Amino acid sequence: DTGVSQDPRHKITKRGQNVTFRCDPISEHNRLYWYRQTLGQGPEFLTYFQNEAQLEKSRLLSDRFSAERPKGSFSTLEIQRTEQGDSAMYLCASSRSGPSGNTIYFGEGSWLTVV
Amino acid sequence: AQSVTQLDSQVPVFEEAPVELRCNYSSSVSVYLFWYVQYPNQGLQLLLKYLSGSTLVKGINGFEAEFNKSQTSFHLRKPSVHISDTAEYFCAVTVDNYGQNFVFGPGTRLSVLP
């Protein structure tokens, strides 16, 4: 049983550039989540998919952020026109639906540094 | 809405000593509680969870936690820590079966000293 995998693990980009992160969830999990974590803080919810449908977005997810899960498997998170305030770790997590849906499993995270 | 408080931002402890990391929550409805551990530059790993039943739950790496509804607490304990336990520990609460409703505490950095 492979865990949640994320790519790339680290990304340094110049302000104004676009970046994209990929997440591959645990294979039998139909729910997928994106969280953001800044230094000294716990993760904050960004968005959530059930299969290919994006069911919820946090107000933290500005218009420059877009997430997709086109076939209900892997997901991408794109940040357009990056700003220094976007520097954070972006965590992907997945879970099953149903009674065990409240146990989420995280990937290793993708660190973004905007310079 | 629920919230989580982790009163100690940093906890230094000597190797082989016991440790307790405190977590208190606020919610108007029944909750599910979790502890996650994050090693440097890594994602979060599930340590243990309380969903229902016995209030004392055991997790990986020798950790355990006790749910106390009257005190709205879910403190994490280990009787003897190792250097490898040095990490950030996050308490989290949710009220349903949906991961987007997780609320995480700010974390406690456990430093185990030789």
PDB file of C-alpha atoms in Angstrom:
ATOM      1  CA  ASP A   1       0.000   0.000   0.000  1.00  0.00           C
ATOM      2  CA  THR A   2       1.832   3.085  -1.199  1.00  0.00           C
ATOM      3  CA  GLY A   3       1.157   6.321   0.583  1.00  0.00           C
ATOM      4  CA  VAL A   4       0.272   9.733  -0.731  1.00  0.00           C
ATOM      5  CA  SER A   5       3.018  11.040  -2.988  1.00  0.00           C
ATOM      6  CA  GLN A   6       3.699  14.632  -3.971  1.00  0.00           C
ATOM      7  CA  ASP A   7       5.904  16.182  -6.597  1.00  0.00           C
ATOM      8  CA  PRO A   8       8.047  18.223  -6.571  1.00  0.00           C
ATOM      9  CA  ARG A   9       9.174  18.162  -2.957  1.00  0.00           C
ATOM     10  CA  HIS A  10      10.792  21.563  -3.237  1.00  0.00           C
ATOM     11  CA  LYS A  11      10.261  24.445  -5.638  1.00  0.00           C
ATOM     12  CA  ILE A  12      11.953  27.825  -5.707  1.00  0.00           C
ATOM     13  CA  THR A  13      10.390  30.317  -8.062  1.00  0.00           C
ATOM     14  CA  LYS A  14      10.548  33.999  -8.832  1.00  0.00           C
ATOM     15  CA  ARG A  15       7.649  36.207  -7.921  1.00  0.00           C
ATOM     16  CA  GLY A  16       5.142  36.361 -10.729  1.00  0.00           C
ATOM     17  CA  GLN A  17       5.862  32.903 -12.108  1.00  0.00           C
ATOM     18  CA  ASN A  18       3.352  30.066 -12.184  1.00  0.00           C
ATOM     19  CA  VAL A  19       3.946  26.812 -10.330  1.00  0.00           C
ATOM     20  CA  THR A  20       2.153  23.478 -10.355  1.00  0.00           C
ATOM     21  CA  PHE A  21       2.209  20.705  -7.776  1.00  0.00           C
ATOM     22  CA  ARG A  22       1.043  17.149  -8.303  1.00  0.00           C
ATOM     23  CA  CYS A  23      -0.462  14.734  -5.806  1.00  0.00           C
ATOM     24  CA  ASP A  24      -1.089  11.016  -6.173  1.00  0.00           C
ATOM     25  CA  PRO A  25      -3.398   9.787  -3.386  1.00  0.00           C
ATOM     26  CA  ILE A  26      -3.582   6.324  -1.871  1.00  0.00           C
ATOM     27  CA  SER A  27      -5.078   4.245  -4.659  1.00  0.00           C
ATOM     28  CA  GLU A  28      -8.372   3.239  -3.043  1.00  0.00           C
ATOM     29  CA  HIS A  29      -9.070   6.685  -1.571  1.00  0.00           C
ATOM     30  CA  ASN A  30     -11.714   8.703  -3.399  1.00  0.00           C
ATOM     31  CA  ARG A  31     -11.325  11.848  -1.323  1.00  0.00           C
ATOM     32  CA  LEU A  32      -8.395  14.189  -1.831  1.00  0.00           C
ATOM     33  CA  TYR A  33      -7.494  17.336   0.090  1.00  0.00           C
ATOM     34  CA  TRP A  34      -5.044  20.175  -0.280  1.00  0.00           C
ATOM     35  CA  TYR A  35      -3.758  21.974   2.797  1.00  0.00           C
ATOM     36  CA  ARG A  36      -1.276  24.791   3.265  1.00  0.00           C
ATOM     37  CA  GLN A  37       1.165  24.989   6.157  1.00  0.00           C
ATOM     38  CA  THR A  38       3.308  27.972   7.061  1.00  0.00           C
ATOM     39  CA  LEU A  39       6.175  27.928   9.532  1.00  0.00           C
ATOM     40  CA  GLY A  40       5.061  27.473  13.110  1.00  0.00           C
ATOM     41  CA  GLN A  41       1.466  26.744  12.179  1.00  0.00           C
ATOM     42  CA  GLY A  42      -0.710  23.715  11.699  1.00  0.00           C
ATOM     43  CA  PRO A  43      -2.110  22.845   8.269  1.00  0.00           C
ATOM     44  CA  GLU A  44      -4.982  24.947   6.933  1.00  0.00           C
ATOM     45  CA  PHE A  45      -7.587  23.513   4.590  1.00  0.00           C
ATOM     46  CA  LEU A  46      -7.561  24.771   0.988  1.00  0.00           C
ATOM     47  CA  THR A  47      -9.802  22.520  -1.079  1.00  0.00           C
ATOM     48  CA  TYR A  48     -11.352  19.064  -1.296  1.00  0.00           C
ATOM     49  CA  PHE A  49     -12.312  16.608  -4.028  1.00  0.00           C
ATOM     50  CA  GLN A  50     -14.583  13.608  -3.949  1.00  0.00           C
ATOM     51  CA  ASN A  51     -13.633  11.643  -7.037  1.00  0.00           C
ATOM     52  CA  GLU A  52     -13.247  14.298  -9.761  1.00  0.00           C
ATOM     53  CA  ALA A  53     -15.659  16.792  -8.232  1.00  0.00           C
ATOM     54  CA  GLN A  54     -14.253  19.749  -6.312  1.00  0.00           C
ATOM     55  CA  LEU A  55     -16.774  20.046  -3.523  1.00  0.00           C
ATOM     56  CA  GLU A  56     -15.380  22.748  -1.298  1.00  0.00           C
ATOM     57  CA  LYS A  57     -12.901  25.598  -1.413  1.00  0.00           C
ATOM     58  CA  SER A  58     -11.580  27.618   1.481  1.00  0.00           C
ATOM     59  CA  ARG A  59     -11.565  31.405   1.361  1.00  0.00           C
ATOM     60  CA  LEU A  60      -7.770  31.006   1.584  1.00  0.00           C
ATOM     61  CA  LEU A  61      -7.886  29.804  -2.022  1.00  0.00           C
ATOM     62  CA  SER A  62      -7.613  33.055  -3.960  1.00  0.00           C
ATOM     63  CA  ASP A  63      -8.369  33.421  -7.677  1.00  0.00           C
ATOM     64  CA  ARG A  64      -4.707  32.742  -8.422  1.00  0.00           C
ATOM     65  CA  PHE A  65      -5.066  29.195  -7.116  1.00  0.00           C
ATOM     66  CA  SER A  66      -6.700  26.419  -9.087  1.00  0.00           C
ATOM     67  CA  ALA A  67      -6.925  22.720  -8.377  1.00  0.00           C
ATOM     68  CA  GLU A  68      -8.028  19.877 -10.575  1.00  0.00           C
ATOM     69  CA  ARG A  69      -8.562  16.162 -10.329  1.00  0.00           C
ATOM     70  CA  PRO A  70      -9.568  15.317 -13.882  1.00  0.00           C
ATOM     71  CA  LYS A  71      -9.993  11.561 -13.675  1.00  0.00           C
ATOM     72  CA  GLY A  72     -10.595  11.176 -10.004  1.00  0.00           C
ATOM     73  CA  SER A  73      -7.087   9.925  -9.411  1.00  0.00           C
ATOM     74  CA  PHE A  74      -4.141  12.354  -9.205  1.00  0.00           C
ATOM     75  CA  SER A  75      -4.634  16.054  -8.562  1.00  0.00           C
ATOM     76  CA  THR A  76      -2.761  19.224  -9.474  1.00  0.00           C
ATOM     77  CA  LEU A  77      -2.600  22.513  -7.622  1.00  0.00           C
ATOM     78  CA  GLU A  78      -1.537  25.499  -9.719  1.00  0.00           C
ATOM     79  CA  ILE A  79      -0.591  28.890  -8.362  1.00  0.00           C
ATOM     80  CA  GLN A  80      -0.499  31.679 -10.918  1.00  0.00           C
ATOM     81  CA  ARG A  81       1.474  34.911 -10.557  1.00  0.00           C
ATOM     82  CA  THR A  82       3.103  33.742  -7.347  1.00  0.00           C
ATOM     83  CA  GLU A  83       3.627  36.189  -4.501  1.00  0.00           C
ATOM     84  CA  GLN A  84       6.057  36.003  -1.590  1.00  0.00           C
ATOM     85  CA  GLY A  85       3.139  35.307   0.724  1.00  0.00           C
ATOM     86  CA  ASP A  86       2.534  32.058  -1.140  1.00  0.00           C
ATOM     87  CA  SER A  87       5.740  30.620   0.330  1.00  0.00           C
ATOM     88  CA  ALA A  88       4.609  27.638   2.375  1.00  0.00           C
ATOM     89  CA  MET A  89       4.403  23.881   2.366  1.00  0.00           C
ATOM     90  CA  TYR A  90       1.501  22.531   0.336  1.00  0.00           C
ATOM     91  CA  LEU A  91       0.232  19.264   1.724  1.00  0.00           C
ATOM     92  CA  CYS A  92      -1.942  16.768  -0.060  1.00  0.00           C
ATOM     93  CA  ALA A  93      -3.979  14.218   1.859  1.00  0.00           C
ATOM     94  CA  SER A  94      -6.471  11.519   1.022  1.00  0.00           C
ATOM     95  CA  SER A  95      -9.119   9.417   2.702  1.00  0.00           C
ATOM     96  CA  ARG A  96     -11.911   6.978   1.980  1.00  0.00           C
ATOM     97  CA  SER A  97     -15.519   8.076   2.053  1.00  0.00           C
ATOM     98  CA  GLY A  98     -17.846   6.690   4.667  1.00  0.00           C
ATOM     99  CA  PRO A  99     -17.310   6.183   8.395  1.00  0.00           C
ATOM    100  CA  SER A 100     -13.524   6.156   8.088  1.00  0.00           C
ATOM    101  CA  GLY A 101     -13.481   9.312   6.024  1.00  0.00           C
ATOM    102  CA  ASN A 102     -12.340  11.357   8.964  1.00  0.00           C
ATOM    103  CA  THR A 103      -8.932   9.669   9.005  1.00  0.00           C
ATOM    104  CA  ILE A 104      -6.801  11.474   6.500  1.00  0.00           C
ATOM    105  CA  TYR A 105      -3.340  10.468   5.358  1.00  0.00           C
ATOM    106  CA  PHE A 106      -0.858  13.097   4.318  1.00  0.00           C
ATOM    107  CA  GLY A 107       1.873  13.145   1.730  1.00  0.00           C
ATOM    108  CA  GLU A 108       5.396  14.445   2.304  1.00  0.00           C
ATOM    109  CA  GLY A 109       4.454  17.928   1.209  1.00  0.00           C
ATOM    110  CA  SER A 110       5.738  20.308  -1.452  1.00  0.00           C
ATOM    111  CA  TRP A 111       7.776  23.245  -0.207  1.00  0.00           C
ATOM    112  CA  LEU A 112       7.345  26.456  -2.185  1.00  0.00           C
ATOM    113  CA  THR A 113       9.731  29.364  -1.821  1.00  0.00           C
ATOM    114  CA  VAL A 114       8.904  32.518  -3.767  1.00  0.00           C
ATOM    115  CA  VAL A 115      11.847  34.914  -4.130  1.00  0.00           C
TER     116      VAL A 115
ATOM    117  CA  ALA B   1     -17.035  25.949  15.079  1.00  0.00           C
ATOM    118  CA  GLN B   2     -14.413  23.895  16.851  1.00  0.00           C
ATOM    119  CA  SER B   3     -10.935  25.000  17.883  1.00  0.00           C
ATOM    120  CA  VAL B   4      -7.773  23.402  19.243  1.00  0.00           C
ATOM    121  CA  THR B   5      -5.282  24.765  21.730  1.00  0.00           C
ATOM    122  CA  GLN B   6      -1.810  23.379  22.288  1.00  0.00           C
ATOM    123  CA  LEU B   7      -0.553  25.348  25.247  1.00  0.00           C
ATOM    124  CA  ASP B   8       3.117  24.440  24.887  1.00  0.00           C
ATOM    125  CA  SER B   9       4.843  25.597  21.736  1.00  0.00           C
ATOM    126  CA  GLN B  10       8.097  23.890  22.734  1.00  0.00           C
ATOM    127  CA  VAL B  11       8.823  21.018  25.113  1.00  0.00           C
ATOM    128  CA  PRO B  12      12.439  20.059  25.804  1.00  0.00           C
ATOM    129  CA  VAL B  13      12.953  16.743  27.595  1.00  0.00           C
ATOM    130  CA  PHE B  14      15.893  14.464  28.275  1.00  0.00           C
ATOM    131  CA  GLU B  15      16.147  11.085  26.610  1.00  0.00           C
ATOM    132  CA  GLU B  16      14.347   8.255  28.466  1.00  0.00           C
ATOM    133  CA  ALA B  17      12.262  10.739  30.462  1.00  0.00           C
ATOM    134  CA  PRO B  18       8.446  10.737  30.251  1.00  0.00           C
ATOM    135  CA  VAL B  19       6.636  13.440  28.293  1.00  0.00           C
ATOM    136  CA  GLU B  20       3.134  14.829  28.054  1.00  0.00           C
ATOM    137  CA  LEU B  21       2.016  17.138  25.246  1.00  0.00           C
ATOM    138  CA  ARG B  22      -1.175  18.972  26.030  1.00  0.00           C
ATOM    139  CA  CYS B  23      -4.168  19.459  23.753  1.00  0.00           C
ATOM    140  CA  ASN B  24      -7.466  21.097  24.598  1.00  0.00           C
ATOM    141  CA  TYR B  25     -10.358  21.552  22.231  1.00  0.00           C
ATOM    142  CA  SER B  26     -13.569  23.509  22.036  1.00  0.00           C
ATOM    143  CA  SER B  27     -16.706  22.189  20.363  1.00  0.00           C
ATOM    144  CA  SER B  28     -20.435  22.295  20.907  1.00  0.00           C
ATOM    145  CA  VAL B  29     -20.902  18.792  19.483  1.00  0.00           C
ATOM    146  CA  SER B  30     -19.177  15.427  19.793  1.00  0.00           C
ATOM    147  CA  VAL B  31     -15.703  15.286  18.312  1.00  0.00           C
ATOM    148  CA  TYR B  32     -13.152  12.941  16.855  1.00  0.00           C
ATOM    149  CA  LEU B  33      -9.572  13.641  17.918  1.00  0.00           C
ATOM    150  CA  PHE B  34      -6.213  12.962  16.318  1.00  0.00           C
ATOM    151  CA  TRP B  35      -2.511  13.392  16.930  1.00  0.00           C
ATOM    152  CA  TYR B  36      -0.135  13.731  14.001  1.00  0.00           C
ATOM    153  CA  VAL B  37       3.669  13.905  14.052  1.00  0.00           C
ATOM    154  CA  GLN B  38       5.774  15.836  11.574  1.00  0.00           C
ATOM    155  CA  TYR B  39       9.488  15.169  11.256  1.00  0.00           C
ATOM    156  CA  PRO B  40      11.668  17.910   9.738  1.00  0.00           C
ATOM    157  CA  ASN B  41      10.852  18.637   6.106  1.00  0.00           C
ATOM    158  CA  GLN B  42       8.259  15.893   5.956  1.00  0.00           C
ATOM    159  CA  GLY B  43       4.497  15.604   5.855  1.00  0.00           C
ATOM    160  CA  LEU B  44       2.252  14.634   8.740  1.00  0.00           C
ATOM    161  CA  GLN B  45       2.056  11.055   9.961  1.00  0.00           C
ATOM    162  CA  LEU B  46      -0.914   9.781  11.940  1.00  0.00           C
ATOM    163  CA  LEU B  47       0.108   8.814  15.487  1.00  0.00           C
ATOM    164  CA  LEU B  48      -3.254   7.873  16.956  1.00  0.00           C
ATOM    165  CA  LYS B  49      -6.930   8.742  16.918  1.00  0.00           C
ATOM    166  CA  TYR B  50      -9.976   8.707  19.149  1.00  0.00           C
ATOM    167  CA  LEU B  51     -13.254   8.005  17.385  1.00  0.00           C
ATOM    168  CA  SER B  52     -15.319   6.311  20.092  1.00  0.00           C
ATOM    169  CA  GLY B  53     -15.101   3.645  22.798  1.00  0.00           C
ATOM    170  CA  SER B  54     -12.192   3.434  25.208  1.00  0.00           C
ATOM    171  CA  THR B  55     -10.923   6.846  26.171  1.00  0.00           C
ATOM    172  CA  LEU B  56      -7.323   5.614  26.313  1.00  0.00           C
ATOM    173  CA  VAL B  57      -5.951   5.089  22.844  1.00  0.00           C
ATOM    174  CA  LYS B  58      -2.603   3.677  21.902  1.00  0.00           C
ATOM    175  CA  GLY B  59      -0.706   4.671  18.817  1.00  0.00           C
ATOM    176  CA  ILE B  60       2.527   4.033  17.039  1.00  0.00           C
ATOM    177  CA  ASN B  61       6.004   4.492  18.482  1.00  0.00           C
ATOM    178  CA  GLY B  62       4.826   3.885  22.061  1.00  0.00           C
ATOM    179  CA  PHE B  63       2.606   6.956  22.291  1.00  0.00           C
ATOM    180  CA  GLU B  64      -0.806   7.001  23.918  1.00  0.00           C
ATOM    181  CA  ALA B  65      -3.463   9.628  24.547  1.00  0.00           C
ATOM    182  CA  GLU B  66      -6.458   9.924  26.812  1.00  0.00           C
ATOM    183  CA  PHE B  67      -9.727  11.584  25.863  1.00  0.00           C
ATOM    184  CA  ASN B  68     -11.249  13.512  28.759  1.00  0.00           C
ATOM    185  CA  LYS B  69     -14.632  14.870  27.789  1.00  0.00           C
ATOM    186  CA  SER B  70     -15.224  16.832  30.992  1.00  0.00           C
ATOM    187  CA  GLN B  71     -11.922  18.645  30.612  1.00  0.00           C
ATOM    188  CA  THR B  72     -12.156  18.762  26.794  1.00  0.00           C
ATOM    189  CA  SER B  73      -8.628  17.452  26.580  1.00  0.00           C
ATOM    190  CA  PHE B  74      -6.706  14.879  24.583  1.00  0.00           C
ATOM    191  CA  HIS B  75      -3.174  14.895  25.994  1.00  0.00           C
ATOM    192  CA  LEU B  76      -0.441  12.823  24.366  1.00  0.00           C
ATOM    193  CA  ARG B  77       1.972  10.852  26.525  1.00  0.00           C
ATOM    194  CA  LYS B  78       4.999   8.630  26.232  1.00  0.00           C
ATOM    195  CA  PRO B  79       6.671   7.010  29.244  1.00  0.00           C
ATOM    196  CA  SER B  80      10.211   7.114  27.847  1.00  0.00           C
ATOM    197  CA  VAL B  81      11.238   9.225  24.871  1.00  0.00           C
ATOM    198  CA  HIS B  82      14.031   8.653  22.378  1.00  0.00           C
ATOM    199  CA  ILE B  83      16.132  11.088  20.403  1.00  0.00           C
ATOM    200  CA  SER B  84      14.188   9.989  17.315  1.00  0.00           C
ATOM    201  CA  ASP B  85      10.967  11.382  18.817  1.00  0.00           C
ATOM    202  CA  THR B  86      12.222  14.914  18.187  1.00  0.00           C
ATOM    203  CA  ALA B  87       9.559  16.390  15.905  1.00  0.00           C
ATOM    204  CA  GLU B  88       6.533  18.669  15.722  1.00  0.00           C
ATOM    205  CA  TYR B  89       3.299  17.228  17.098  1.00  0.00           C
ATOM    206  CA  PHE B  90      -0.123  18.434  15.985  1.00  0.00           C
ATOM    207  CA  CYS B  91      -3.455  17.805  17.666  1.00  0.00           C
ATOM    208  CA  ALA B  92      -6.502  17.933  15.400  1.00  0.00           C
ATOM    209  CA  VAL B  93     -10.258  17.779  15.855  1.00  0.00           C
ATOM    210  CA  THR B  94     -13.157  17.125  13.542  1.00  0.00           C
ATOM    211  CA  VAL B  95     -16.867  16.652  14.083  1.00  0.00           C
ATOM    212  CA  ASP B  96     -17.721  14.457  11.118  1.00  0.00           C
ATOM    213  CA  ASN B  97     -16.387  12.092   8.492  1.00  0.00           C
ATOM    214  CA  TYR B  98     -14.999  14.767   6.213  1.00  0.00           C
ATOM    215  CA  GLY B  99     -11.338  15.688   6.168  1.00  0.00           C
ATOM    216  CA  GLN B 100     -11.982  19.262   5.094  1.00  0.00           C
ATOM    217  CA  ASN B 101     -13.437  19.964   8.510  1.00  0.00           C
ATOM    218  CA  PHE B 102     -10.259  19.122  10.355  1.00  0.00           C
ATOM    219  CA  VAL B 103      -8.992  21.881  12.618  1.00  0.00           C
ATOM    220  CA  PHE B 104      -5.354  21.633  13.605  1.00  0.00           C
ATOM    221  CA  GLY B 105      -3.647  23.126  16.609  1.00  0.00           C
ATOM    222  CA  PRO B 106      -0.521  25.262  16.183  1.00  0.00           C
ATOM    223  CA  GLY B 107       1.766  22.371  17.093  1.00  0.00           C
ATOM    224  CA  THR B 108       4.213  21.530  19.871  1.00  0.00           C
ATOM    225  CA  ARG B 109       7.875  21.075  19.109  1.00  0.00           C
ATOM    226  CA  LEU B 110       9.281  18.202  21.138  1.00  0.00           C
ATOM    227  CA  SER B 111      13.053  18.302  21.500  1.00  0.00           C
ATOM    228  CA  VAL B 112      14.641  15.235  23.066  1.00  0.00           C
ATOM    229  CA  LEU B 113      18.042  15.986  24.537  1.00  0.00           C
ATOM    230  CA  PRO B 114      20.829  13.429  25.071  1.00  0.00           C
TER     231      PRO B 114
END
